[in-house]
Coordinates of C-alpha atoms in Angstrom, one line a residue:
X84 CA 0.0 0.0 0.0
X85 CA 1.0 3.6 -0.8
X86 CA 0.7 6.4 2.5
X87 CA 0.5 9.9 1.3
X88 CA 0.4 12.3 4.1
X89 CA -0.7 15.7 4.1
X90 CA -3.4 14.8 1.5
X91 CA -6.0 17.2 2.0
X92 CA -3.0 20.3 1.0
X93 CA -2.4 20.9 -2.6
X94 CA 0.3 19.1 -3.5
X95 CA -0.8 15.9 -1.2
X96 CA -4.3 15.8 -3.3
X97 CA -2.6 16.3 -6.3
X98 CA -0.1 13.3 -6.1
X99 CA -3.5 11.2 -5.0
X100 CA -5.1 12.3 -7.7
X101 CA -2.2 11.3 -10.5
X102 CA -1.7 7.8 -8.3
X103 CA -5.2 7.1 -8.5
X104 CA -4.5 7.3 -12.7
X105 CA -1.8 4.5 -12.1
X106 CA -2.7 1.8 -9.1
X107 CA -6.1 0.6 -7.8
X108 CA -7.1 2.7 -5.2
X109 CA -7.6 0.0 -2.7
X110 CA -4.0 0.2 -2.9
X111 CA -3.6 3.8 -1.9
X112 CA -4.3 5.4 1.8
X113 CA -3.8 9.0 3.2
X114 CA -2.6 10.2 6.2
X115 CA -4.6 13.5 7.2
X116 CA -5.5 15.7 10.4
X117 CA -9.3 15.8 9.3
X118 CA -10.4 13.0 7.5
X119 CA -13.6 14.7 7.2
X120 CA -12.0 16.7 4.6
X121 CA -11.2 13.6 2.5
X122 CA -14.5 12.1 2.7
X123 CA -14.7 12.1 -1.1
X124 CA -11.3 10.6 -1.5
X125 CA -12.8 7.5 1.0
X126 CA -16.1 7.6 -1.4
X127 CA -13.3 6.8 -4.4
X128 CA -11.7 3.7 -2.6
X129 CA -8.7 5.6 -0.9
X130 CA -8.2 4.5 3.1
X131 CA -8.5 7.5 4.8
X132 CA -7.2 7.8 8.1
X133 CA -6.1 10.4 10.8
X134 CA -2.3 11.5 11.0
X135 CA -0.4 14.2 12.7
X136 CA 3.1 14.6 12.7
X137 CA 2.7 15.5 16.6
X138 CA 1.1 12.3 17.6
X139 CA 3.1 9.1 16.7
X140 CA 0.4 6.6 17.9
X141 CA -1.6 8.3 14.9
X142 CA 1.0 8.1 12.2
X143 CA 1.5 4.8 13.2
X144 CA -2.4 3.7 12.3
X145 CA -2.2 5.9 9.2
X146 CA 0.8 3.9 8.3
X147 CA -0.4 0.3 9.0
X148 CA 0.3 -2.2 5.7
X149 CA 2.5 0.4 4.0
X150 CA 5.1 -0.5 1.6
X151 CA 5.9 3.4 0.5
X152 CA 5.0 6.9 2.4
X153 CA 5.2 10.3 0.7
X154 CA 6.1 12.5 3.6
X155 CA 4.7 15.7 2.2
X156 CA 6.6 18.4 4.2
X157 CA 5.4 19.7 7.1
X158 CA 3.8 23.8 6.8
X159 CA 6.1 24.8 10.0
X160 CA 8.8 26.2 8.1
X161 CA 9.7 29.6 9.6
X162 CA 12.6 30.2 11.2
X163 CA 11.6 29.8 14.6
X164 CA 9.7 26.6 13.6
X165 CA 12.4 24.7 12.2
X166 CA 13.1 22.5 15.7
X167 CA 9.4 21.5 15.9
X168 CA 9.5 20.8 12.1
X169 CA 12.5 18.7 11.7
X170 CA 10.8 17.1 14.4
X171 CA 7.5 16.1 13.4
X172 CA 9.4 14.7 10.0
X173 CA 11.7 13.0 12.6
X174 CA 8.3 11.4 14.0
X175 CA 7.1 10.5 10.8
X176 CA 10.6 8.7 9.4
X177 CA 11.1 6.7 12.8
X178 CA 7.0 5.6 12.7
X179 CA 7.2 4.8 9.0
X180 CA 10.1 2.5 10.1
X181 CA 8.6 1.2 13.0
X182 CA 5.4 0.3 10.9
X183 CA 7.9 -2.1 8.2
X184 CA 8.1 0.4 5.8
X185 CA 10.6 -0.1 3.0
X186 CA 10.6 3.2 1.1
X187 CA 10.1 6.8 2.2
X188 CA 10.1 9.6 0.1
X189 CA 10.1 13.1 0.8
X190 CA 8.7 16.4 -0.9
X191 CA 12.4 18.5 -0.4
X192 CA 13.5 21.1 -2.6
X193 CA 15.4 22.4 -4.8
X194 CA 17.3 24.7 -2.9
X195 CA 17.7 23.0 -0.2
X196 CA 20.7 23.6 2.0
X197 CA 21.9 24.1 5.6
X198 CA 23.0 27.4 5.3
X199 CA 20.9 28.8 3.0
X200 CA 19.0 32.3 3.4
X201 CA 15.7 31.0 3.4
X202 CA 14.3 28.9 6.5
X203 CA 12.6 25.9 4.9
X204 CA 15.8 25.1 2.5
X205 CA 16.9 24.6 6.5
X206 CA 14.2 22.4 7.5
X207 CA 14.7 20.2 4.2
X208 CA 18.6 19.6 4.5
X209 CA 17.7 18.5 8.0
X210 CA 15.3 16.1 7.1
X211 CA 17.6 14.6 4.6
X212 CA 20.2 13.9 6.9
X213 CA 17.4 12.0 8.7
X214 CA 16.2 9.8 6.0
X215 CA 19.9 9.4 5.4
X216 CA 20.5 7.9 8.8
X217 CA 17.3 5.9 9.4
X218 CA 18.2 3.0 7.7
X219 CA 15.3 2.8 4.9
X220 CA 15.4 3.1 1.5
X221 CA 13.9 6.9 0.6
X222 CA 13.7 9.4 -2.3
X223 CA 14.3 12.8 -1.6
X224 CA 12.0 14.7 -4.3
X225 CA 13.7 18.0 -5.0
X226 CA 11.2 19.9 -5.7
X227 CA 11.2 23.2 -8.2
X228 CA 9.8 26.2 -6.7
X229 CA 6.2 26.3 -6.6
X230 CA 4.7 28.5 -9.6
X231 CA 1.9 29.4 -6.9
X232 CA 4.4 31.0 -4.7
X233 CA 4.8 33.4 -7.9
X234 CA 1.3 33.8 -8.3
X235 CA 0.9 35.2 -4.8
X236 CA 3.8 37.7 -4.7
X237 CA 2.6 39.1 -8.1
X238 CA -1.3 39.5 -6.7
X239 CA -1.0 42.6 -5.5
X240 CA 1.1 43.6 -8.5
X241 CA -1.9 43.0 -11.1
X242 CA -4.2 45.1 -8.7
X243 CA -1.7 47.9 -8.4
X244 CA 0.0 47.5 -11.7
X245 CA 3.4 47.9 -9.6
X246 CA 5.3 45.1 -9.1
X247 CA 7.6 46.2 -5.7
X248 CA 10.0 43.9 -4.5
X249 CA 13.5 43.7 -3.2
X250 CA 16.5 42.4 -5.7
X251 CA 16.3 38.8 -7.0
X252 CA 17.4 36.1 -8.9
X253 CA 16.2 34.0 -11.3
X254 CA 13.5 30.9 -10.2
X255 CA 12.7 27.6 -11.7
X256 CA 9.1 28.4 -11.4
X257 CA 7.4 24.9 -11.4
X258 CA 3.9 23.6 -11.2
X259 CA 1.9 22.0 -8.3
X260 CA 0.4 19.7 -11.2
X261 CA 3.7 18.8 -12.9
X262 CA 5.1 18.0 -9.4
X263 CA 2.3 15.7 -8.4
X264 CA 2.5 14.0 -12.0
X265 CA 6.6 13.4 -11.8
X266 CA 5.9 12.0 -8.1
X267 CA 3.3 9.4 -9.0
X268 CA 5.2 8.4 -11.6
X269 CA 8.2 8.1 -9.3
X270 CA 6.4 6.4 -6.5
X271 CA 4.3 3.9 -8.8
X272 CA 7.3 2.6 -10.8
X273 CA 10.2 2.9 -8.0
X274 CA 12.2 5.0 -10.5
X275 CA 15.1 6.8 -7.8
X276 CA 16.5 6.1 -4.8
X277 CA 18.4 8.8 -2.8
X278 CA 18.1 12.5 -4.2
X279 CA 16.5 13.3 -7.0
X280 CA 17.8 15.7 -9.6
X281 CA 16.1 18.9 -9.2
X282 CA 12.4 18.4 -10.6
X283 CA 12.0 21.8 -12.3
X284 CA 10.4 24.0 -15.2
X285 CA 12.5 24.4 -18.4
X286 CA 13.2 28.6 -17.1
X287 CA 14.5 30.0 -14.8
X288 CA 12.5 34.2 -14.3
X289 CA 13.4 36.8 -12.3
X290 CA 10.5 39.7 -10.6
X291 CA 11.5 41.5 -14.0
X292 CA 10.7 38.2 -16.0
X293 CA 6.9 37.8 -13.8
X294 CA 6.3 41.3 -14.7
X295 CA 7.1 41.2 -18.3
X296 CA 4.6 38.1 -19.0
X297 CA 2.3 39.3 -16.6
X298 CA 2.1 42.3 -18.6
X299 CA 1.6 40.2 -21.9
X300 CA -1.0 37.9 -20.7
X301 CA -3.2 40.9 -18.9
X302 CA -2.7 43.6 -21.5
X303 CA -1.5 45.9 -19.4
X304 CA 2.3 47.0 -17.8
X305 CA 2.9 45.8 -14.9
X306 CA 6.1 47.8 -13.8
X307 CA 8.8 46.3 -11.6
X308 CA 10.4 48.4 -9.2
X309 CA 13.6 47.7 -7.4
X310 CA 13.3 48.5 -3.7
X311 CA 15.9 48.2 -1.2
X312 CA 15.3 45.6 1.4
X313 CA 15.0 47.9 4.0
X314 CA 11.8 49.7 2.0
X315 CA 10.6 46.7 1.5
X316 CA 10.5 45.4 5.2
X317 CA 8.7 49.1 6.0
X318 CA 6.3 48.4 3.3
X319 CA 5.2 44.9 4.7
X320 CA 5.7 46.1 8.0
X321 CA 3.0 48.9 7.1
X322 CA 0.8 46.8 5.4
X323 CA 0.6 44.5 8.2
X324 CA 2.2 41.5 7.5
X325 CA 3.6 39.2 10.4
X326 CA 7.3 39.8 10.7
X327 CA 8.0 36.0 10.2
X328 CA 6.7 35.9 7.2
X329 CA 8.6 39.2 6.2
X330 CA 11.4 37.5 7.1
X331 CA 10.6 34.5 5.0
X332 CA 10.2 36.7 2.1
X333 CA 13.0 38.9 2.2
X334 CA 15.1 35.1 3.0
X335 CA 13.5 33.9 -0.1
X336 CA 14.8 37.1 -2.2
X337 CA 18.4 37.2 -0.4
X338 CA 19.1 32.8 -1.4
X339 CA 17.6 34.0 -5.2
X340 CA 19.9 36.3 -5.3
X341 CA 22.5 34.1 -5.6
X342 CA 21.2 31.7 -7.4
X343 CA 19.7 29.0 -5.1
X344 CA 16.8 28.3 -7.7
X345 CA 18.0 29.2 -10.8
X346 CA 19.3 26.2 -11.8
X347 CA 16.9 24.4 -14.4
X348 CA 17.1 20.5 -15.7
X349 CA 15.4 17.9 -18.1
X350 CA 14.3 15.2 -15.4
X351 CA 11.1 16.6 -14.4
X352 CA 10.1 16.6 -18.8
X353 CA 11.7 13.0 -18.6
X354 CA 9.3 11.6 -16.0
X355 CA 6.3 13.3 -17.1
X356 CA 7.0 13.2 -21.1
X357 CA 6.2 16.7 -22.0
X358 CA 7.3 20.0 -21.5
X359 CA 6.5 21.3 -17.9
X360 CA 4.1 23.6 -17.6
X361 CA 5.3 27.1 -18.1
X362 CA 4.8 30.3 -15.9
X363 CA 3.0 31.8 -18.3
X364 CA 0.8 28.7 -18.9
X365 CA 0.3 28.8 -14.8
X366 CA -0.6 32.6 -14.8
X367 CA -2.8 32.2 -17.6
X368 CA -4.8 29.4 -16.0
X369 CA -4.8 31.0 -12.8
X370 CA -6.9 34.0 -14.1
X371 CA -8.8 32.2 -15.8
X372 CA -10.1 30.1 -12.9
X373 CA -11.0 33.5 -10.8

């Protein structure tokens, strides 16, 4: 049987919903913190049951008869989270085990790294060195930066038609859908062991990049502006915005800046035999759905 945890987030559904293209669904579970939420996903076939990385004893039922278990990371990725994270992933790797498990795998990321600039790349190099030690065989999915993440820095941008943001790098933008897709794939034919190569979108954009194609597919400009991180940490500061999650945005500019997720690379096409989805393909559907 096949554990995916974290099912009823966006990424967790999403790999159920490929895997469900690919194995009986008897043969699929989830581990989630309200099954009520995945009622439908029970009405389908799927064995829901309740997990939480904070409660072992409930892993441990959500992981009964397992063969594989997609940890999908745990949210608690701030900076002053990254103990409890590392953690309930610690939980999850030593109950997986415990359970007879023989392959983990892990939603990481691109980026990650133990000294990077932005907390979760933290988090993630942690929790490989934990898979690492535990003894089972895993696969450490590194991830491309989520598209959506794009989406949501550039919403106030098509409001105000000024894109304002710190200096950057370039970011293999990548899709939620192309992710799930490369994973199932992964998962249902046993494809890599160890790390993956970095699962990405064929470009790497900068903030200039977004607000160029954003420009095209609205038709209207969209102007980027270049503040200094200081104005930026006023401006969000001003606007309300918690100051841990100003300092995971201005962590998440600072590690693009030199390059963290620029890199871009054919495996992700390879598993999913297309072309990836492409930022402008992401944008467009995303207003089209609103």
């Amino acid at each position: 049987m096949i554990i995916v945890t974290g099912a009823n987030g966006k990424l967790g559904r999403a790999v159920v919903e490929q895997l469900l293209k690919r194995v009986p669904a008897e043969q699929i579970g989830v581990s989630v913190r309200d099954p009520n939420q995945a009622q439908e996903l029970r009405e389908r076939g799927v064995r829901v049951r309740r997990g939480d990385f904070d409660d072992a004893e409930s892993l441990h039922h959500a992981f009964e008869g397992a063969s594989q278990v997609l940890i999908v990371s745990s949210g608690i990725m701030g900076e002053a989270d990254i103990p409890r994270g590392i953690q309930q992933h610690q939980t999850a790797i030593d109950t997986a085990k415990k359970a007879g498990v023989s392959q983990v795998l892990y939603t990481s990321h691109m980026g990650s790294s133990p000294t990077s600039h932005f907390a979760p790349m933290i988090h993630h190099a942690a929790t490989e060195k934990l898979l690492e030690a535990s003894g089972i065989a895993f696969t450490s999915l590194r991830n491309g930066y989520y598209a959506a993440s794009a989406l949501m820095m550039i919403g106030e941008a098509i409001k105000t038609g000024e894109l304002i943001a710190p200096e950057d790098g370039p970011v293999a933008w990548t899709a939620h859908f192309d992710l799930a897709e490369a994973t199932a794939a992964i998962i249902s034919e046993k494809k890599i062991d160890g790390m993956t190569p970095n699962l990405t979108g064929s470009e790497a954009i900068d903030m200039e990049g977004i607000a160029t194609i954003a420009s095209e597919v609205l038709g209207r400009t969209i102007r980027r502006i270049v503040v200094s991180d200081e104005e930026f940490r006023d401006r969000m500061m001003a606007q309300g915005v918690p100051e841990t999650s100003i300092n995971m945005r201005m962590g998440m500019f600072r590690a693009s800046r030199q390059g963290d997720f620029a890199q871009v690379d054919p495996a992700l096409a390879d598993l999913i035999g297309r072309p990836p989805k492409s930022f402008r393909e992401v944008l467009k559907e995303s207003i089209s759905h609103e």
